[in-house]
GROMACS .gro file of C-alpha atoms in nm:
model
  101
    1MET     CA    1  -1.942  -0.741  -1.014
    2GLY     CA    2  -1.756  -0.530  -1.275
    3ARG     CA    3  -1.922  -0.215  -1.110
    4SER     CA    4  -1.837  -0.306  -0.768
    5ARG     CA    5  -1.470  -0.385  -0.861
    6ALA     CA    6  -1.434  -0.026  -1.041
    7ILE     CA    7  -1.599   0.161  -0.722
    8ILE     CA    8  -1.352  -0.035  -0.488
    9LYS     CA    9  -1.064   0.027  -0.723
   10GLN     CA   10  -1.116   0.413  -0.748
   11ASN     CA   11  -1.171   0.441  -0.378
   12LEU     CA   12  -0.901   0.251  -0.284
   13ALA     CA   13  -0.673   0.479  -0.502
   14VAL     CA   14  -0.808   0.787  -0.317
   15LEU     CA   15  -0.745   0.627   0.028
   16ASP     CA   16  -0.402   0.537  -0.077
   17ALA     CA   17  -0.315   0.895  -0.178
   18TRP     CA   18  -0.462   1.033   0.134
   19ILE     CA   19  -0.262   0.798   0.341
   20ALA     CA   20   0.061   0.895   0.157
   21SER     CA   21  -0.024   1.264   0.241
   22GLU     CA   22  -0.062   1.193   0.617
   23PRO     CA   23   0.281   1.161   0.798
   24HIS     CA   24   0.152   1.004   1.095
   25LEU     CA   25  -0.047   0.739   0.932
   26SER     CA   26   0.070   0.419   0.752
   27TYR     CA   27  -0.108   0.086   0.632
   28VAL     CA   28  -0.074  -0.238   0.433
   29LYS     CA   29  -0.256  -0.153   0.098
   30PRO     CA   30  -0.533  -0.408   0.093
   31GLU     CA   31  -0.519  -0.670  -0.215
   32ALA     CA   32  -0.895  -0.734  -0.178
   33GLY     CA   33  -1.206  -0.628   0.023
   34THR     CA   34  -1.338  -0.300   0.119
   35THR     CA   35  -1.195  -0.208   0.450
   36ALA     CA   36  -0.855  -0.122   0.556
   37LEU     CA   37  -0.648  -0.109   0.880
   38VAL     CA   38  -0.469   0.225   0.922
   39TYR     CA   39  -0.208   0.264   1.185
   40TYR     CA   40  -0.137   0.606   1.351
   41ASP     CA   41   0.177   0.715   1.555
   42TYR     CA   42   0.005   0.919   1.813
   43ALA     CA   43   0.028   0.818   2.196
   44ILE     CA   44  -0.357   0.774   2.235
   45ASP     CA   45  -0.538   0.458   2.230
   46SER     CA   46  -0.801   0.369   1.946
   47TYR     CA   47  -1.106   0.385   2.159
   48ALA     CA   48  -1.037   0.731   2.277
   49PHE     CA   49  -0.891   0.848   1.927
   50CYS     CA   50  -1.206   0.731   1.745
   51THR     CA   51  -1.450   0.863   2.024
   52ARG     CA   52  -1.284   1.219   2.028
   53MET     CA   53  -1.272   1.206   1.654
   54ILE     CA   54  -1.648   1.151   1.611
   55GLU     CA   55  -1.735   1.397   1.873
   56LYS     CA   56  -1.504   1.665   1.689
   57THR     CA   57  -1.565   1.590   1.335
   58GLY     CA   58  -1.855   1.344   1.286
   59ALA     CA   59  -1.598   1.107   1.123
   60MET     CA   60  -1.666   0.760   1.216
   61VAL     CA   61  -1.418   0.464   1.206
   62THR     CA   62  -1.382   0.130   1.410
   63PRO     CA   63  -1.117   0.155   1.672
   64GLY     CA   64  -0.834  -0.100   1.598
   65ASP     CA   65  -0.821  -0.239   1.956
   66CYS     CA   66  -1.156  -0.402   1.858
   67PHE     CA   67  -0.938  -0.641   1.663
   68GLU     CA   68  -0.655  -0.624   1.892
   69GLU     CA   69  -0.455  -0.373   1.691
   70PRO     CA   70  -0.351  -0.078   1.909
   71ARG     CA   71  -0.311   0.265   1.771
   72SER     CA   72  -0.508   0.187   1.434
   73MET     CA   73  -0.857   0.247   1.285
   74ARG     CA   74  -1.054   0.031   1.023
   75ILE     CA   75  -1.170   0.255   0.748
   76GLY     CA   76  -1.430   0.126   0.500
   77TYR     CA   77  -1.401   0.265   0.152
   78GLY     CA   78  -1.639   0.066  -0.061
   79TYR     CA   79  -1.968   0.248   0.037
   80SER     CA   80  -2.027   0.497  -0.261
   81ASP     CA   81  -1.966   0.527  -0.628
   82ASN     CA   82  -1.872   0.889  -0.570
   83PRO     CA   83  -1.533   0.915  -0.460
   84GLU     CA   84  -1.595   1.258  -0.317
   85ASP     CA   85  -1.796   1.113  -0.033
   86LEU     CA   86  -1.483   0.922   0.076
   87LYS     CA   87  -1.288   1.239   0.018
   88LYS     CA   88  -1.506   1.430   0.261
   89GLY     CA   89  -1.473   1.159   0.525
   90LEU     CA   90  -1.092   1.153   0.483
   91GLU     CA   91  -1.052   1.525   0.510
   92ALA     CA   92  -1.272   1.508   0.846
   93ILE     CA   93  -1.033   1.262   0.979
   94SER     CA   94  -0.723   1.487   0.863
   95ARG     CA   95  -0.878   1.791   1.062
   96TYR     CA   96  -0.893   1.557   1.353
   97LEU     CA   97  -0.534   1.461   1.331
   98HIS     CA   98  -0.412   1.794   1.282
   99THR     CA   99  -0.552   1.878   1.642
  100LEU     CA  100  -0.328   1.582   1.784
  101GLU     CA  101   0.004   1.761   1.655
   0.00000   0.00000   0.00000
């Protein structure tokens, strides 16, 4: 349990810093769990957003509309004990975000 908590804590710090660096994103920082609902301010529904993103970058997230949360995406951050793995995925999302500006 301690190992899992350490992984989640370090990856959440990576996610938190990334969101702070992206001006079109916001979220309520999770207090528990391994996923976050991240909102964006682009005028595109989440199904199209996520589909186009995976086609352009390979980054896969869950559309927020699956949870009745428009203009959002669900990002999992607890899958790896190497924060560099998460950073690579977030960088791919950033590349996609920059095509929307």
